[in-house]
CSV table of C-alpha atoms in Angstrom, one decimal:
chain,number,residue,atom,x,y,z
K,1,UNK,CA,-11.2,-39.2,-13.7
K,2,UNK,CA,-14.6,-37.7,-13.0
K,3,UNK,CA,-17.8,-37.3,-15.1
K,4,UNK,CA,-20.6,-34.9,-14.7
K,5,UNK,CA,-21.3,-33.6,-11.2
K,6,UNK,CA,-17.9,-34.9,-10.0
K,7,UNK,CA,-18.8,-38.6,-10.3
K,8,UNK,CA,-15.8,-40.9,-10.8
K,9,UNK,CA,-15.9,-42.7,-14.1
K,10,UNK,CA,-16.4,-46.4,-13.2
K,11,UNK,CA,-18.2,-49.3,-14.9
K,12,UNK,CA,-21.3,-50.8,-13.4
K,13,UNK,CA,-19.3,-53.9,-12.4
K,14,UNK,CA,-16.8,-51.7,-10.5
K,15,UNK,CA,-19.5,-49.9,-8.4
K,16,UNK,CA,-19.7,-51.1,-4.8
K,17,UNK,CA,-23.0,-51.4,-3.1
K,18,UNK,CA,-23.1,-49.3,0.1
K,19,UNK,CA,-25.8,-49.2,2.8
K,20,UNK,CA,-26.0,-46.3,5.2
K,21,UNK,CA,-28.6,-46.2,8.0
K,22,UNK,CA,-29.6,-42.8,9.4
K,23,UNK,CA,-28.6,-41.6,5.9
K,24,UNK,CA,-31.0,-38.7,5.6
K,25,UNK,CA,-29.2,-36.1,7.6
K,26,UNK,CA,-25.9,-35.1,9.3
K,27,UNK,CA,-23.1,-37.7,9.3
K,28,UNK,CA,-25.2,-40.3,7.4
K,29,UNK,CA,-26.0,-37.9,4.6
K,30,UNK,CA,-22.3,-36.8,4.4
K,31,UNK,CA,-21.3,-40.5,4.3
K,32,UNK,CA,-23.7,-41.3,1.4
K,33,UNK,CA,-22.3,-38.3,-0.5
K,34,UNK,CA,-18.7,-39.4,0.1
K,35,UNK,CA,-19.4,-42.9,-1.3
K,36,UNK,CA,-21.5,-41.5,-4.2
K,37,UNK,CA,-18.7,-39.1,-5.1
K,38,UNK,CA,-16.5,-42.2,-5.7
K,39,UNK,CA,-19.1,-43.7,-8.1
K,40,UNK,CA,-20.5,-46.2,-5.6
K,41,UNK,CA,-24.2,-47.1,-5.4
K,42,UNK,CA,-25.8,-46.1,-2.0
K,43,UNK,CA,-29.0,-47.1,-0.3
K,44,UNK,CA,-29.9,-44.7,2.6
K,45,UNK,CA,-32.2,-45.9,5.3
K,46,UNK,CA,-34.2,-44.0,8.0
K,47,UNK,CA,-37.6,-43.5,9.4
K,48,UNK,CA,-38.6,-40.4,7.6
K,49,UNK,CA,-39.3,-41.0,3.9
K,50,UNK,CA,-39.4,-37.3,2.9
K,51,UNK,CA,-36.0,-36.7,4.5
K,52,UNK,CA,-34.5,-39.7,2.7
K,53,UNK,CA,-36.0,-38.6,-0.6
K,54,UNK,CA,-34.6,-35.1,-0.3
K,55,UNK,CA,-31.1,-36.5,0.6
K,56,UNK,CA,-31.1,-38.9,-2.3
K,57,UNK,CA,-32.2,-36.2,-4.7
K,58,UNK,CA,-29.5,-33.8,-3.5
K,59,UNK,CA,-26.7,-36.4,-3.7
K,60,UNK,CA,-27.9,-37.7,-7.1
K,61,UNK,CA,-27.9,-34.1,-8.4
K,62,UNK,CA,-24.3,-33.7,-7.3
K,63,UNK,CA,-22.8,-37.0,-8.4
K,64,UNK,CA,-24.9,-38.8,-10.9
K,65,UNK,CA,-28.6,-39.8,-11.4
K,66,UNK,CA,-29.5,-43.1,-9.8
K,67,UNK,CA,-26.4,-43.6,-7.5
K,68,UNK,CA,-28.5,-43.2,-4.4
K,69,UNK,CA,-31.9,-44.8,-3.5
K,70,UNK,CA,-33.7,-45.0,-0.2
K,71,UNK,CA,-36.0,-47.1,1.9
K,72,UNK,CA,-37.9,-45.9,4.9
K,73,UNK,CA,-38.0,-48.2,8.0
K,74,UNK,CA,-37.7,-48.3,11.7
K,75,UNK,CA,-34.6,-50.5,12.1
K,76,UNK,CA,-35.4,-51.4,15.7
K,77,UNK,CA,-38.4,-53.5,14.4
K,78,UNK,CA,-37.5,-56.9,13.0
K,79,UNK,CA,-40.2,-57.0,10.3
K,80,UNK,CA,-39.3,-53.6,9.0
K,81,UNK,CA,-35.6,-54.6,8.9
K,82,UNK,CA,-36.5,-57.7,6.9
K,83,UNK,CA,-38.4,-55.5,4.4
K,84,UNK,CA,-35.4,-53.2,4.1
K,85,UNK,CA,-33.0,-56.1,3.6
K,86,UNK,CA,-35.2,-57.6,0.9
K,87,UNK,CA,-35.2,-54.2,-0.9
K,88,UNK,CA,-31.4,-53.8,-0.6
K,89,UNK,CA,-30.5,-57.3,-1.7
K,90,UNK,CA,-32.9,-57.7,-4.6
K,91,UNK,CA,-30.3,-56.9,-7.2
K,92,UNK,CA,-27.2,-58.5,-5.6
K,93,UNK,CA,-24.7,-58.6,-2.8
K,94,UNK,CA,-23.7,-55.7,-0.5
K,95,UNK,CA,-20.1,-54.5,-0.1
K,96,UNK,CA,-20.3,-52.0,2.8
K,97,UNK,CA,-22.8,-51.6,5.7
K,98,UNK,CA,-22.6,-48.4,7.8
K,99,UNK,CA,-24.9,-48.4,10.8
K,100,UNK,CA,-25.3,-44.7,11.6
K,101,UNK,CA,-28.9,-44.7,12.8
K,102,UNK,CA,-29.4,-43.6,16.4
K,103,UNK,CA,-29.1,-40.8,18.8
K,104,UNK,CA,-29.8,-39.8,22.4
K,105,UNK,CA,-33.6,-40.4,22.3
K,106,UNK,CA,-34.2,-40.8,26.0
K,107,UNK,CA,-36.9,-38.4,27.2
K,108,UNK,CA,-36.2,-36.1,30.1
K,109,UNK,CA,-35.6,-37.9,33.4
K,110,UNK,CA,-38.6,-37.4,35.7
K,111,UNK,CA,-36.8,-39.1,38.5
K,112,UNK,CA,-39.0,-42.2,38.6
K,113,UNK,CA,-37.8,-45.7,38.1
K,114,UNK,CA,-40.3,-46.0,35.2
K,115,UNK,CA,-38.8,-43.0,33.5
K,116,UNK,CA,-35.2,-44.2,33.9
K,117,UNK,CA,-36.2,-47.6,32.5
K,118,UNK,CA,-37.9,-46.0,29.6
K,119,UNK,CA,-34.9,-43.9,28.7
K,120,UNK,CA,-32.5,-46.9,28.8
K,121,UNK,CA,-34.9,-49.0,26.7
K,122,UNK,CA,-35.3,-46.2,24.2
K,123,UNK,CA,-31.6,-45.7,23.7
K,124,UNK,CA,-30.9,-49.4,23.5
K,125,UNK,CA,-33.5,-49.8,20.8
K,126,UNK,CA,-32.4,-46.7,18.8
K,127,UNK,CA,-28.6,-47.3,19.0
K,128,UNK,CA,-28.0,-51.0,19.5
K,129,UNK,CA,-31.0,-52.8,17.9
K,130,UNK,CA,-30.8,-50.6,14.8
K,131,UNK,CA,-27.2,-51.6,14.3
K,132,UNK,CA,-27.5,-55.3,15.2
K,133,UNK,CA,-30.7,-56.1,13.4
K,134,UNK,CA,-29.6,-54.4,10.1
K,135,UNK,CA,-26.2,-56.0,10.2
K,136,UNK,CA,-27.5,-59.5,10.9
K,137,UNK,CA,-30.1,-59.2,8.2
K,138,UNK,CA,-27.5,-58.2,5.6
K,139,UNK,CA,-24.7,-60.6,6.7
K,140,UNK,CA,-25.7,-63.4,4.4
K,141,UNK,CA,-25.5,-61.0,1.5
K,142,UNK,CA,-22.2,-59.3,2.4
K,143,UNK,CA,-19.4,-59.8,0.0
K,144,UNK,CA,-16.9,-62.5,1.0
K,145,UNK,CA,-14.0,-61.6,1.0
K,146,UNK,CA,-13.9,-57.8,1.0
K,147,UNK,CA,-17.0,-56.9,2.9
K,148,UNK,CA,-16.9,-54.0,5.3
K,149,UNK,CA,-19.0,-53.1,8.4
K,150,UNK,CA,-18.6,-49.7,10.1
K,151,UNK,CA,-20.7,-48.9,13.2
K,152,UNK,CA,-21.2,-45.4,14.5
K,153,UNK,CA,-20.4,-45.0,18.2
K,154,UNK,CA,-19.7,-41.9,20.2
K,155,UNK,CA,-17.4,-40.3,22.7
K,156,UNK,CA,-20.2,-40.9,25.1
K,157,UNK,CA,-19.4,-44.6,25.1
K,158,UNK,CA,-16.3,-43.6,27.2
K,159,UNK,CA,-17.8,-40.9,29.4
K,160,UNK,CA,-21.6,-40.9,29.4
K,161,UNK,CA,-24.4,-39.9,29.7
K,162,UNK,CA,-25.4,-43.3,31.0
K,163,UNK,CA,-28.3,-44.6,28.8
K,164,UNK,CA,-26.9,-43.2,25.6
K,165,UNK,CA,-23.2,-43.9,26.4
K,166,UNK,CA,-24.1,-47.4,27.7
K,167,UNK,CA,-25.9,-48.1,24.4
K,168,UNK,CA,-22.9,-47.0,22.4
K,169,UNK,CA,-20.6,-49.1,24.6
K,170,UNK,CA,-22.7,-52.1,23.7
K,171,UNK,CA,-22.0,-51.2,20.0
K,172,UNK,CA,-18.3,-51.5,20.8
K,173,UNK,CA,-18.9,-55.0,22.2
K,174,UNK,CA,-20.8,-56.0,19.2
K,175,UNK,CA,-18.1,-54.6,16.9
K,176,UNK,CA,-15.5,-56.8,18.7
K,177,UNK,CA,-17.7,-59.9,18.5
K,178,UNK,CA,-18.4,-59.5,14.8
K,179,UNK,CA,-14.7,-58.8,14.0
K,180,UNK,CA,-13.8,-62.1,15.6
K,181,UNK,CA,-16.7,-63.9,13.9
K,182,UNK,CA,-16.2,-62.6,10.4
K,183,UNK,CA,-12.4,-62.3,10.1
K,184,UNK,CA,-12.1,-65.7,8.5
K,185,UNK,CA,-14.4,-64.6,5.8
K,186,UNK,CA,-12.3,-61.6,4.9
K,187,UNK,CA,-14.8,-59.1,6.3
K,188,UNK,CA,-13.6,-56.3,8.5
K,189,UNK,CA,-15.7,-54.7,11.3
K,190,UNK,CA,-14.8,-51.4,13.0
K,191,UNK,CA,-16.5,-48.5,14.7
K,192,UNK,CA,-16.1,-44.7,14.5
K,193,UNK,CA,-16.6,-42.7,17.7
K,194,UNK,CA,-17.1,-39.0,17.0
K,195,UNK,CA,-16.9,-36.2,19.5
K,196,UNK,CA,-18.9,-33.1,19.1
K,197,UNK,CA,-20.0,-32.6,15.5
K,198,UNK,CA,-21.6,-29.4,14.3
K,199,UNK,CA,-24.2,-29.1,11.5
K,200,UNK,CA,-26.4,-32.0,12.6
K,201,UNK,CA,-29.8,-32.5,14.2
K,202,UNK,CA,-28.3,-34.5,17.1
K,203,UNK,CA,-28.7,-31.9,19.9
K,204,UNK,CA,-31.9,-30.3,18.8
K,205,UNK,CA,-33.0,-27.4,21.0
K,206,UNK,CA,-30.0,-28.0,23.3
K,207,UNK,CA,-27.7,-26.8,20.5
K,208,UNK,CA,-27.6,-23.2,21.6
K,209,UNK,CA,-24.5,-21.0,20.8
K,210,UNK,CA,-23.5,-21.3,24.5
K,211,UNK,CA,-23.8,-25.1,24.4
K,212,UNK,CA,-21.8,-25.4,21.2
K,213,UNK,CA,-19.1,-23.1,22.6
K,214,UNK,CA,-18.8,-25.3,25.7
K,215,UNK,CA,-18.3,-28.4,23.6
K,216,UNK,CA,-15.8,-26.8,21.3
K,217,UNK,CA,-13.8,-25.6,24.3
K,218,UNK,CA,-13.3,-29.3,25.3
K,219,UNK,CA,-11.3,-29.9,22.1
K,220,UNK,CA,-7.6,-29.4,21.5
K,221,UNK,CA,-8.2,-28.0,18.0
K,222,UNK,CA,-10.7,-25.3,19.0
K,223,UNK,CA,-13.3,-26.2,16.4
K,224,UNK,CA,-16.3,-28.6,16.1
K,225,UNK,CA,-16.1,-31.7,14.0
K,226,UNK,CA,-17.8,-31.6,10.6
K,227,UNK,CA,-20.0,-34.4,9.1
K,228,UNK,CA,-17.7,-34.7,6.2
K,229,UNK,CA,-14.7,-35.4,8.4
K,230,UNK,CA,-16.5,-38.3,10.1
K,231,UNK,CA,-17.6,-39.5,6.7
K,232,UNK,CA,-14.0,-39.5,5.6
K,233,UNK,CA,-13.0,-41.8,8.5
K,234,UNK,CA,-15.9,-44.1,7.7
K,235,UNK,CA,-14.9,-44.2,4.0
K,236,UNK,CA,-11.3,-45.1,4.9
K,237,UNK,CA,-12.4,-48.0,7.0
K,238,UNK,CA,-14.6,-49.2,4.2
K,239,UNK,CA,-11.8,-49.0,1.6
K,240,UNK,CA,-10.1,-52.1,0.1
K,241,UNK,CA,-6.8,-50.7,1.5
K,242,UNK,CA,-8.1,-51.0,5.1
K,243,UNK,CA,-8.2,-54.8,4.9
K,244,UNK,CA,-5.8,-55.1,7.9
K,245,UNK,CA,-7.8,-52.9,10.2
K,246,UNK,CA,-10.5,-54.7,12.1
K,247,UNK,CA,-11.9,-54.8,15.6
K,248,UNK,CA,-11.0,-51.2,16.2
K,249,UNK,CA,-12.8,-48.1,17.6
K,250,UNK,CA,-11.5,-45.1,15.7
K,251,UNK,CA,-12.0,-41.9,17.8
K,252,UNK,CA,-12.5,-38.6,15.9
K,253,UNK,CA,-13.0,-35.9,18.5
K,254,UNK,CA,-10.5,-33.1,18.1
K,255,UNK,CA,-8.6,-34.3,21.2
K,256,UNK,CA,-11.6,-33.9,23.5
K,257,UNK,CA,-10.6,-37.3,24.8
K,258,UNK,CA,-7.2,-38.7,24.3
K,259,UNK,CA,-6.8,-42.1,22.7
K,260,UNK,CA,-6.9,-45.3,24.7
């Protein structure tokens, strides 16, 4: 049963507390909306306060005032992660952590060893540290049993490019480690690895019609992924009914790479 704006009618005690990093745009924003549509309370994190504020306003307008709040922080910086965690946990435990922050942030390769090193460091910080530091900061506050952690990976973890794909492969290793560490507490840990997803900022100026067509041509379905489809996979892994799924990498790529 839904109330105004499509919000599911739940009591305050029934609302889960959800944290979504990189929640201002694209997959993160769609994920925040998917949880809010079910009546959950969501905190979105990211570096750009104005983008987070706009996302929170939009989702709250659609699903209910006050369901989504935000905190701006660079999640690769420990002190800023501590501040974000303090904000999030000030009013109680966390049920679900979605680490979506990241992207291929390596600058163009100038061919120098210094440039290569800078690209690998940048992608490690943006994709691995943002996931690890936020997760570790919130672990003491994650509900036991029943907590859910969902990391965002990428098809790139299986096929490159090197610095970005390597960073996402490291997220896989962290997912496996956490699943083994937290299983006894009734907490599940999984990752979602999307293929090409349209309607996001990810590719920036590279996202020309020709580029998009080339990526779509790699799929078996002949269409790009959509942020809402990735959000649906995340929401499933975070559901109470997914208690028997942990330590898994869920590929959502239209068949661009077959399962393995």
